Short mmCIF file of C-alpha atoms and ligand atoms in Angstrom, two decimals:
data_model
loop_
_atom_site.label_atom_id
_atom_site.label_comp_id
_atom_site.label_asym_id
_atom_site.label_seq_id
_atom_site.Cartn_x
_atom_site.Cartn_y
_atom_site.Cartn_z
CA UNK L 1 4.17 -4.24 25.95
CA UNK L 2 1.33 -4.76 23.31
CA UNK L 3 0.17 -2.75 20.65
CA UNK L 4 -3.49 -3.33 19.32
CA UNK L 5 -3.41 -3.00 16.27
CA UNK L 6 -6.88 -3.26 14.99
CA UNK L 7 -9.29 -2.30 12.27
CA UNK L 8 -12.18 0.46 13.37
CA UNK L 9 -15.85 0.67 12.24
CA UNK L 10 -16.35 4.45 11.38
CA UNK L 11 -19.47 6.11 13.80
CA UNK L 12 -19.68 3.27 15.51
CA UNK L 13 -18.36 3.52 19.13
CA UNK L 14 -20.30 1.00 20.88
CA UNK L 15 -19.16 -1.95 18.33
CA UNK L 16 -15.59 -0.57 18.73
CA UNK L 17 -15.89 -0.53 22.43
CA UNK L 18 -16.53 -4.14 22.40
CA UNK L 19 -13.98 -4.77 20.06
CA UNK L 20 -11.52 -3.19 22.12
CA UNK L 21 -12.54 -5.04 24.80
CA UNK L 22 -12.09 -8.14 23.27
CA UNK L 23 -8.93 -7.53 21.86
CA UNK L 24 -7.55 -6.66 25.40
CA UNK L 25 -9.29 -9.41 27.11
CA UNK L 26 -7.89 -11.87 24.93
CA UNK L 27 -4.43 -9.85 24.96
CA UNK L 28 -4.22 -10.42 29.09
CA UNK L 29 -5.04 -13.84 28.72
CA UNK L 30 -2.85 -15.14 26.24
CA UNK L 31 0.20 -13.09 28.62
CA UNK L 32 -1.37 -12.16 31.85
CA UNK L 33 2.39 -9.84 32.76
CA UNK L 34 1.59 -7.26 30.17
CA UNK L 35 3.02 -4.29 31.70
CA UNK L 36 1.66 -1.56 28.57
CA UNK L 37 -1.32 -1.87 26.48
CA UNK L 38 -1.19 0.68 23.63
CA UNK L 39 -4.43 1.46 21.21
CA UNK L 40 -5.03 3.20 17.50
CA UNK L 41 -5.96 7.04 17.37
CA UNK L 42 -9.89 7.70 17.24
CA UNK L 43 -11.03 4.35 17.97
CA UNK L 44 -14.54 5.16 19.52
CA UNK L 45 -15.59 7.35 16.33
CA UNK L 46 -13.34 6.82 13.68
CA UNK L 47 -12.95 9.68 11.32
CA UNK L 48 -16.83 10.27 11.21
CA UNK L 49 -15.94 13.87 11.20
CA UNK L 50 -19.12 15.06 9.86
CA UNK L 51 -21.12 13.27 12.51
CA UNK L 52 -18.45 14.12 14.82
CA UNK L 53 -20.60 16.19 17.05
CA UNK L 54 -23.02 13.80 17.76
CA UNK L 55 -20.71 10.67 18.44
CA UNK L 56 -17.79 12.25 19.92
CA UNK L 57 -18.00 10.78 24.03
CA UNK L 58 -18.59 14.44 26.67
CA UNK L 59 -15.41 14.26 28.17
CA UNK L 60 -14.81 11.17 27.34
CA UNK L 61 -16.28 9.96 30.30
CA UNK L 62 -17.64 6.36 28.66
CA UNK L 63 -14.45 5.30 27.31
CA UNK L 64 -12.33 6.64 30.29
CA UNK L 65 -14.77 4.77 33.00
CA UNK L 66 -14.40 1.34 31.43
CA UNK L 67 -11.10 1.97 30.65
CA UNK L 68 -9.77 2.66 34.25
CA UNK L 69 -11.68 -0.08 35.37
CA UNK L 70 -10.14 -2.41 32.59
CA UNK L 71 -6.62 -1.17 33.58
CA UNK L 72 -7.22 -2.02 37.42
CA UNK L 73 -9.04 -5.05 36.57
CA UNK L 74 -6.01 -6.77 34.81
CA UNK L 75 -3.24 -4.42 36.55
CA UNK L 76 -2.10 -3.26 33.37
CA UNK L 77 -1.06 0.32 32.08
CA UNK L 78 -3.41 1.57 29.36
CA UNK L 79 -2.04 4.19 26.83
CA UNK L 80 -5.61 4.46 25.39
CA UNK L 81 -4.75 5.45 21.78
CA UNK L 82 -7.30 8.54 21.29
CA UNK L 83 -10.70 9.06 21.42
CA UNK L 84 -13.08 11.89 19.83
CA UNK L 85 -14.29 13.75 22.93
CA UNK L 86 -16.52 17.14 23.56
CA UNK L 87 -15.58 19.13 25.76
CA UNK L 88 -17.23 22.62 26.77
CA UNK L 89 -18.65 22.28 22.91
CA UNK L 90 -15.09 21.74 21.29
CA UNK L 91 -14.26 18.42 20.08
CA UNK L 92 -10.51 16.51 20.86
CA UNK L 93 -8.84 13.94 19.83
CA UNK L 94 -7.77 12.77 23.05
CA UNK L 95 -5.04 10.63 24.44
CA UNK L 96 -6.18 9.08 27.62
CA UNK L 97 -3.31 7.24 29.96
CA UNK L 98 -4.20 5.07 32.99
CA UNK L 99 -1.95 3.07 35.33
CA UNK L 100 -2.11 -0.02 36.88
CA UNK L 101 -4.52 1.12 39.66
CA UNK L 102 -6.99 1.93 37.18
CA UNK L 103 -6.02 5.82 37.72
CA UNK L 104 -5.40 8.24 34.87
CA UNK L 105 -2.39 9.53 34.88
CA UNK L 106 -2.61 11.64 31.63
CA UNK L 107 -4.48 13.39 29.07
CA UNK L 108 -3.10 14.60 26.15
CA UNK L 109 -5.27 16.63 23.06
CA UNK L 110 -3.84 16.41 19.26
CA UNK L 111 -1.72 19.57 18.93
CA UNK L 112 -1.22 19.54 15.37
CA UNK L 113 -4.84 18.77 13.25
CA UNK L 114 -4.34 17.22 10.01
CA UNK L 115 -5.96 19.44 7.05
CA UNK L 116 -5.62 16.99 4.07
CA UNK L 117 -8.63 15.46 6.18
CA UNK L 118 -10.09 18.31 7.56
CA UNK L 119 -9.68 17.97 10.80
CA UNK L 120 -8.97 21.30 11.47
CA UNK L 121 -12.99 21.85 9.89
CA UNK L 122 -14.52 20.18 13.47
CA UNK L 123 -11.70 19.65 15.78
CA UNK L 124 -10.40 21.83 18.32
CA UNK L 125 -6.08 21.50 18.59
CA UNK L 126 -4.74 20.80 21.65
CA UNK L 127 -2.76 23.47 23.38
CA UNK L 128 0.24 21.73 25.53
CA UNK L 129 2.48 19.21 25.13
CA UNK L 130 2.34 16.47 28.08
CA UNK L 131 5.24 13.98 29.53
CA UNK L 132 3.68 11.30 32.23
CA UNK L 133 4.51 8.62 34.04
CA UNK L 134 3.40 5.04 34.90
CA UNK L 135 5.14 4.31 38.02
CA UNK L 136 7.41 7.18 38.17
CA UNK L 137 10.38 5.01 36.82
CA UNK L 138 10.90 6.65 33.68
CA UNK L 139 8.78 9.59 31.89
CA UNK L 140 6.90 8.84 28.32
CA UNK L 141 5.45 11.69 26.16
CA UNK L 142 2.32 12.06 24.01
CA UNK L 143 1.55 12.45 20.62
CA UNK L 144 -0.91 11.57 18.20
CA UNK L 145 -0.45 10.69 13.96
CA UNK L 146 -0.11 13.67 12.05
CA UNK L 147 2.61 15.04 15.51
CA UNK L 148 5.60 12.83 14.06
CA UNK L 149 5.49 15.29 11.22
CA UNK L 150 6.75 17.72 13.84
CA UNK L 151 10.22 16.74 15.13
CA UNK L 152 10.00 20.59 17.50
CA UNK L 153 7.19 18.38 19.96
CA UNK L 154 9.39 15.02 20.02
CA UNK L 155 11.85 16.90 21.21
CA UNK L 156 10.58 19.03 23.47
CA UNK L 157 9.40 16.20 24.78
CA UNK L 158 12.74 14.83 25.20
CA UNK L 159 14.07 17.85 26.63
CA UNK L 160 11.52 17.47 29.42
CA UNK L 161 12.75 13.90 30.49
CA UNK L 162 10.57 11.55 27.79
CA UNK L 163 12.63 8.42 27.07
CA UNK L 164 9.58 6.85 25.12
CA UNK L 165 7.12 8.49 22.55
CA UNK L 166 3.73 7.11 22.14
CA UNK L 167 1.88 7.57 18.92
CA UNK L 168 -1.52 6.14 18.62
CA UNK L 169 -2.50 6.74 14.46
CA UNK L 170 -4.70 6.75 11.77
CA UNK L 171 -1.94 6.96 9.30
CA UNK L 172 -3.65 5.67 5.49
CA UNK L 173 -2.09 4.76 2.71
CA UNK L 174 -0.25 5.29 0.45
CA UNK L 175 2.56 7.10 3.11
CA UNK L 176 3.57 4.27 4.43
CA UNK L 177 7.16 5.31 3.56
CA UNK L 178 6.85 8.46 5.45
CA UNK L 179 5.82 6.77 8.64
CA UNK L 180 8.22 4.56 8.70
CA UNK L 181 10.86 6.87 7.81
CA UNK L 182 9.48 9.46 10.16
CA UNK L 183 8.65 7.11 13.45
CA UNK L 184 12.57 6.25 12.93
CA UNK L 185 14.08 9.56 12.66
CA UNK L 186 11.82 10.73 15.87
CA UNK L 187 13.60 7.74 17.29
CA UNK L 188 17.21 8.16 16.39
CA UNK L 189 17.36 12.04 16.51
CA UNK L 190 15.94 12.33 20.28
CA UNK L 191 17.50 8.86 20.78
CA UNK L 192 14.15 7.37 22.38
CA UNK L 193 12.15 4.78 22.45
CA UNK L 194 9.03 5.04 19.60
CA UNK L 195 6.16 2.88 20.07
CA UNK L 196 3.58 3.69 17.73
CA UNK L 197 -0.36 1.86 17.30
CA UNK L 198 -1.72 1.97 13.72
CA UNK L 199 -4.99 0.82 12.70
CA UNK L 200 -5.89 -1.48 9.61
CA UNK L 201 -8.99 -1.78 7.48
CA UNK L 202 -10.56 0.81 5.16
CA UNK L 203 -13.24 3.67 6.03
CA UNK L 204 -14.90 4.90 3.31
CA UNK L 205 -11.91 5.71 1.08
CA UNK L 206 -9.38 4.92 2.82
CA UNK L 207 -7.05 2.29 3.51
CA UNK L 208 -4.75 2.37 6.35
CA UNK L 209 -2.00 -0.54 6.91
CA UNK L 210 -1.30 -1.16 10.12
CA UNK L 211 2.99 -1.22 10.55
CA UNK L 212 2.57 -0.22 14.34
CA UNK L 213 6.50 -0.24 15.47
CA UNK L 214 8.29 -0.16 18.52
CA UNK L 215 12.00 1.55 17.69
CA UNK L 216 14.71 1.95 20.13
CA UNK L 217 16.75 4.91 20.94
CA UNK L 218 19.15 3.65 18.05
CA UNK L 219 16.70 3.10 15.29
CA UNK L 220 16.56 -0.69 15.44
CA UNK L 221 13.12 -1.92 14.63
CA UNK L 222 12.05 -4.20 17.66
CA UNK L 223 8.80 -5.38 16.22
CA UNK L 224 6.99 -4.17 13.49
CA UNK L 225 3.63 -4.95 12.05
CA UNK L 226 2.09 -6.03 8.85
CA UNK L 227 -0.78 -4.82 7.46
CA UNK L 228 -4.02 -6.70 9.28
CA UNK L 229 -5.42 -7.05 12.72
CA UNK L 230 -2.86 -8.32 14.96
CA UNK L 231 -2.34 -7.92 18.76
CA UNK L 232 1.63 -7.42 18.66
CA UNK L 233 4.21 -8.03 21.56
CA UNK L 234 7.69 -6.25 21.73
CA UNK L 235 9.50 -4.98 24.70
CA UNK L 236 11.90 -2.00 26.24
CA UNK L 237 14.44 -1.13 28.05
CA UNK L 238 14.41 2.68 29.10
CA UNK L 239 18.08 1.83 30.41
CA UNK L 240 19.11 1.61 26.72
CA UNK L 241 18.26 5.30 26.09
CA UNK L 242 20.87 6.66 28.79
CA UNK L 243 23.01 4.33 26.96
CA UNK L 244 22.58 5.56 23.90
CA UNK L 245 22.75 9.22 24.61
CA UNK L 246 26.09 8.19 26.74
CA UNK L 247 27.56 6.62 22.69
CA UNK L 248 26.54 9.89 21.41
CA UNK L 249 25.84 12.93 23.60
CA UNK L 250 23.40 14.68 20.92
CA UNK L 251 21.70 16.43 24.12
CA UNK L 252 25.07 17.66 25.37
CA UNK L 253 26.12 18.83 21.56
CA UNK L 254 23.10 20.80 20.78
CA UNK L 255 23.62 24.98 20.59
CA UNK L 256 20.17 26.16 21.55
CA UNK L 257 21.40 30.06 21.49
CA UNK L 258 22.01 29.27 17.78
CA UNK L 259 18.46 28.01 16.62
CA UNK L 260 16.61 30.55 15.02
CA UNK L 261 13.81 29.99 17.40
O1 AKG C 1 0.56 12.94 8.10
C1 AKG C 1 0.02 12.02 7.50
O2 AKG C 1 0.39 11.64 6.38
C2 AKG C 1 -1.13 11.29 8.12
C3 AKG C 1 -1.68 11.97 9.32
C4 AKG C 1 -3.01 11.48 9.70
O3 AKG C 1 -3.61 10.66 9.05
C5 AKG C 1 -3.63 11.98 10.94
O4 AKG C 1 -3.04 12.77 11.67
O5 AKG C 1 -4.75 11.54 11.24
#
């Protein structure tokens, strides 16, 4: 699996296009058995929210045509970060997921929008949480930055079969302490797999640093990033999160009738 973990040029989607491109190109030929490509949140736009409108892709369809055709070309599964699409005159941030044959399997839209920056000023939220599958060998589920704040979707997506959580971000400094510390408890309390893409570089204000993970269903960091452009390589074993949940039956302990709902 490889995250791409790479720096975005805000309102610029054709010169991150290419980027992305590049980075995958290269990527496929440096290891041409990649079985999962993973990409940053909102990497055709950025966070040009006030020019949102005019950027964001209609229904994504640029990104998602090259994309499919990418995955297909090099027989790869994409988990295409997120982009900014408009849709029926509401824009997404949208989680895009094809397989190897180039078809999309999934499409997931941010559930939770981040106020601190305003997202919740042009963005429309997302309405349903989505599991999907490569190959039908083992179920993933989607989420996007700000969504690790909210341990209620990890594990609803656990409770519907995921055994790995994506999470493509835009996560800025200076939290880097909370993503770390909140990409790990995601990953030991629903005892999953957590592979998450963060971008690098600074838009406008803000600097984000990178520190795209991969965590197993015990919290053991299997690769983690540092804070520049980097295509990283790490690797799992959904095996090890029936394993896990065997050590410690958390599932089998819980008291749903309890929760205050
Ligand atoms: O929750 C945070 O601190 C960062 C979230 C964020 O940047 C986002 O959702 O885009």
């Amino acid at each position: 699996m490889v995250l791409l973990q790479s720096d975005i040029q805000i309102g610029k989607p054709d010169v991150n296009r290419k980027h992305m491109q590049e980075l995958i190109q290269q990527a496929m030929e440096k290891n041409p058995n990649t079985d999962i490509i993973v990409m940053p949140e909102m990497w055709n736009t950025g966070y040009a929210l006030t020019e949102v409108h005019e950027l964001a892709d209609p229904h994504g369809k640029k990104e998602r045509e090259w994309l499919q055709e990418y995955a297909a070309r090099y027989k790869v599964n994409i988990v295409a970060g997120s982009i900014s699409e408009i849709v029926d005159e509401k824009i997404y941030n949208s989680m895009y997921v094809f397989n190897k044959e180039g078809k999309e399997v999934a499409r997931y839209a941010k559930m939770h929008l981040f106020r601190l920056m305003d997202e919740e000023k042009y963005l429309a939220s997302g309405e349903e949480p989505i599991t999907f599958s490569f190959d039908g060998n083992w179920t993933a589920g989607a989420s996007i930055c700000y969504d690790i704040r909210f341990p209620e979707l990890g594990r609803t997506l656990a409770l519907a079969g995921a055994k790995v959580l994506f999470v493509p971000a835009e996560w800025p400094h200076p939290r880097l302490h909370h993503w770390r510390t909140l990409l790990m408890a995601r990953a030991i309390e629903n005892q999953m797999y957590v592979v998450s893409c963060n971008r690098v570089g600074v838009s406008k204000d803000t600097a984000f640093f990178g520190h795209s993970m991969i965590i197993d269903p015990w919290g053991e960091i299997v690769i983690e990033g540092g804070d520049q452009e980097e295509i990283l390589t790490g690797s799992i074993d959904p095996a090890l999160v029936d394993e896990v949940r065997g050590r410690i039956p958390v599932f089998e302990d819980r008291r749903p009738n309890l929760y205050f709902s």
